[in-house]
CSV table of C-alpha atoms in Angstrom, one decimal:
chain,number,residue,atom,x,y,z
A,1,UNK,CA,-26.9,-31.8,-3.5
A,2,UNK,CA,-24.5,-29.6,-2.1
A,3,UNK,CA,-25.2,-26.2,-0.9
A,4,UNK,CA,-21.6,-23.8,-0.9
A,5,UNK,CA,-21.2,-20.3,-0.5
A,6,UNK,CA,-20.0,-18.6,-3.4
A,7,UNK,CA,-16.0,-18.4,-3.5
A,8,UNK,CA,-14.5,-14.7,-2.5
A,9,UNK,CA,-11.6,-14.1,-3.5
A,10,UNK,CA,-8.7,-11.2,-3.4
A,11,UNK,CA,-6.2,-10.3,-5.7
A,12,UNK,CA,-3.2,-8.4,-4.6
A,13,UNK,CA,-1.2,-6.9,-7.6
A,14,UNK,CA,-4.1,-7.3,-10.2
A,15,UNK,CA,-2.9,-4.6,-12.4
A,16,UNK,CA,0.5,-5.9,-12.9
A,17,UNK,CA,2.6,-7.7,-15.5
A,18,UNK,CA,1.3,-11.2,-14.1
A,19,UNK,CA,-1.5,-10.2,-12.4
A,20,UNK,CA,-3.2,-8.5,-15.1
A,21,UNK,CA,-3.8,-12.0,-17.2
A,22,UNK,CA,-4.7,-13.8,-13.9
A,23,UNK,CA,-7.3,-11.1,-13.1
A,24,UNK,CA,-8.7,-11.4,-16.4
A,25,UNK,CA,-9.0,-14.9,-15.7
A,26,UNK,CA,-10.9,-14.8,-12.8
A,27,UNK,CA,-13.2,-12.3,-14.4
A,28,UNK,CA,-13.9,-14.8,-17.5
A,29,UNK,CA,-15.1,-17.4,-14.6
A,30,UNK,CA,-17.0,-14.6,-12.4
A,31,UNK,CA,-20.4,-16.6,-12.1
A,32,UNK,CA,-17.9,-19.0,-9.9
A,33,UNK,CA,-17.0,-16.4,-7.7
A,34,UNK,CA,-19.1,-14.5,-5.3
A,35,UNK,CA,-16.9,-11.2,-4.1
A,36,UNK,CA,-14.4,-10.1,-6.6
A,37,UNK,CA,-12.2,-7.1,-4.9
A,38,UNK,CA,-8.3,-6.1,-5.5
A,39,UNK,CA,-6.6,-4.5,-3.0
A,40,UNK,CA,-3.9,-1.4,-4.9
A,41,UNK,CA,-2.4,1.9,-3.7
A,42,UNK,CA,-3.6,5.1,-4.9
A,43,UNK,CA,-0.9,5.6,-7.2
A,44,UNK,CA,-2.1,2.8,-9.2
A,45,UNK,CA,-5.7,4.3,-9.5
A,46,UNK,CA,-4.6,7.4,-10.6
A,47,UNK,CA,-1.6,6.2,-12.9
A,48,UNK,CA,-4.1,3.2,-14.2
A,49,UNK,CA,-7.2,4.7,-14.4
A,50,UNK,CA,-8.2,3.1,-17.2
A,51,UNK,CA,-7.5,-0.3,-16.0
A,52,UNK,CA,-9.2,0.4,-12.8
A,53,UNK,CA,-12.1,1.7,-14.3
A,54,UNK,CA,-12.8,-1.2,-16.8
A,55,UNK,CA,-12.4,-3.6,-13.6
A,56,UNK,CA,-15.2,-1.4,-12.0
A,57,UNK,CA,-17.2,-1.7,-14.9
A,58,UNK,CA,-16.9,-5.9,-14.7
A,59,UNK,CA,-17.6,-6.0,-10.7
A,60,UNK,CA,-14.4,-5.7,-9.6
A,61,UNK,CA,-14.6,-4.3,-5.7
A,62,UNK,CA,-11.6,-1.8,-5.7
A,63,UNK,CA,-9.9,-1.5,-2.0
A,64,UNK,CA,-7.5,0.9,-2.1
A,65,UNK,CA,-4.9,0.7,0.4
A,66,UNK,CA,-1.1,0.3,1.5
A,67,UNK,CA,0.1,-3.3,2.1
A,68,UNK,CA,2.7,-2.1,4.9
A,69,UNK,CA,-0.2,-0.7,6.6
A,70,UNK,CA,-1.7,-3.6,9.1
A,71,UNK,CA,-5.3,-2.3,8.8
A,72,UNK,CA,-5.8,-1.9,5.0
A,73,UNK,CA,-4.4,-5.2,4.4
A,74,UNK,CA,-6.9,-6.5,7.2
A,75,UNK,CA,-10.0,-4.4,6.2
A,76,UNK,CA,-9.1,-6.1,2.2
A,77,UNK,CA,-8.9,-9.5,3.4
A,78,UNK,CA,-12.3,-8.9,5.2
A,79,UNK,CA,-14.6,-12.1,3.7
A,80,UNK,CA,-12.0,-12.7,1.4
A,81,UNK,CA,-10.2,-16.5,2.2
A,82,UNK,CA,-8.2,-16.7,-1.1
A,83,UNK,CA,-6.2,-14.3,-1.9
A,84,UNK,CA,-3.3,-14.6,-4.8
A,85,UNK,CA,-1.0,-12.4,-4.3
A,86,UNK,CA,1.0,-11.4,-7.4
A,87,UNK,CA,2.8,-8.6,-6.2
A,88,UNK,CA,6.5,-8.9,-7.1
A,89,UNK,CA,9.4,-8.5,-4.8
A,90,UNK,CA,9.6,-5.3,-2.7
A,91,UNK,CA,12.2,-3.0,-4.5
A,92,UNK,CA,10.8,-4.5,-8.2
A,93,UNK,CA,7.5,-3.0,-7.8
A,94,UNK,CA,6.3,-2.5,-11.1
A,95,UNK,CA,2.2,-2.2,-10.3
């Protein structure tokens, strides 16, 4: 028998057009997950409040920072080895 840690994993761009339905995903197979977090700005918690609030409400771990910033993208990633990033191209930023 095998003894794993529990997979932690990272979204980058969760609220978006793509990421939305991948996060949902991930939150329909939670029990195989241990840590849950999504790294946004703080534009997106205020303009999707909603949507950040229901994520909350499932165990989502909300790390709100700025991905050209060096240290919020390190303090996200902290205990977080997978990480799909579903951000779209810089200039088509639609999160």
């Amino acid at each position: 028998m095998s003894l794993s840690m529990p997979l932690n994993i990272l979204v980058i761009g969760a609220t978006g057009v793509i990421g939305a339905p991948i996060t949902k995903a991930i939150l329909n197979a939670k029990s195989s997950f241990g840590r849950i977090a999504i790294l946004t700005s703080s534009a997106t918690v205020t303009n999707k409040a909603s949507q950040i609030n229901s994520l909350k409400s499932q165990g989502v771990e909300i790390i709100t920072g700025d991905l050209s910033n060096e240290q919020d993208v390190k303090r996200a990633y902290n205990g977080a080895p997978h990480t799909p990033s579903l951000r779209t191209p810089l200039g088509h930023h639609h999160d």
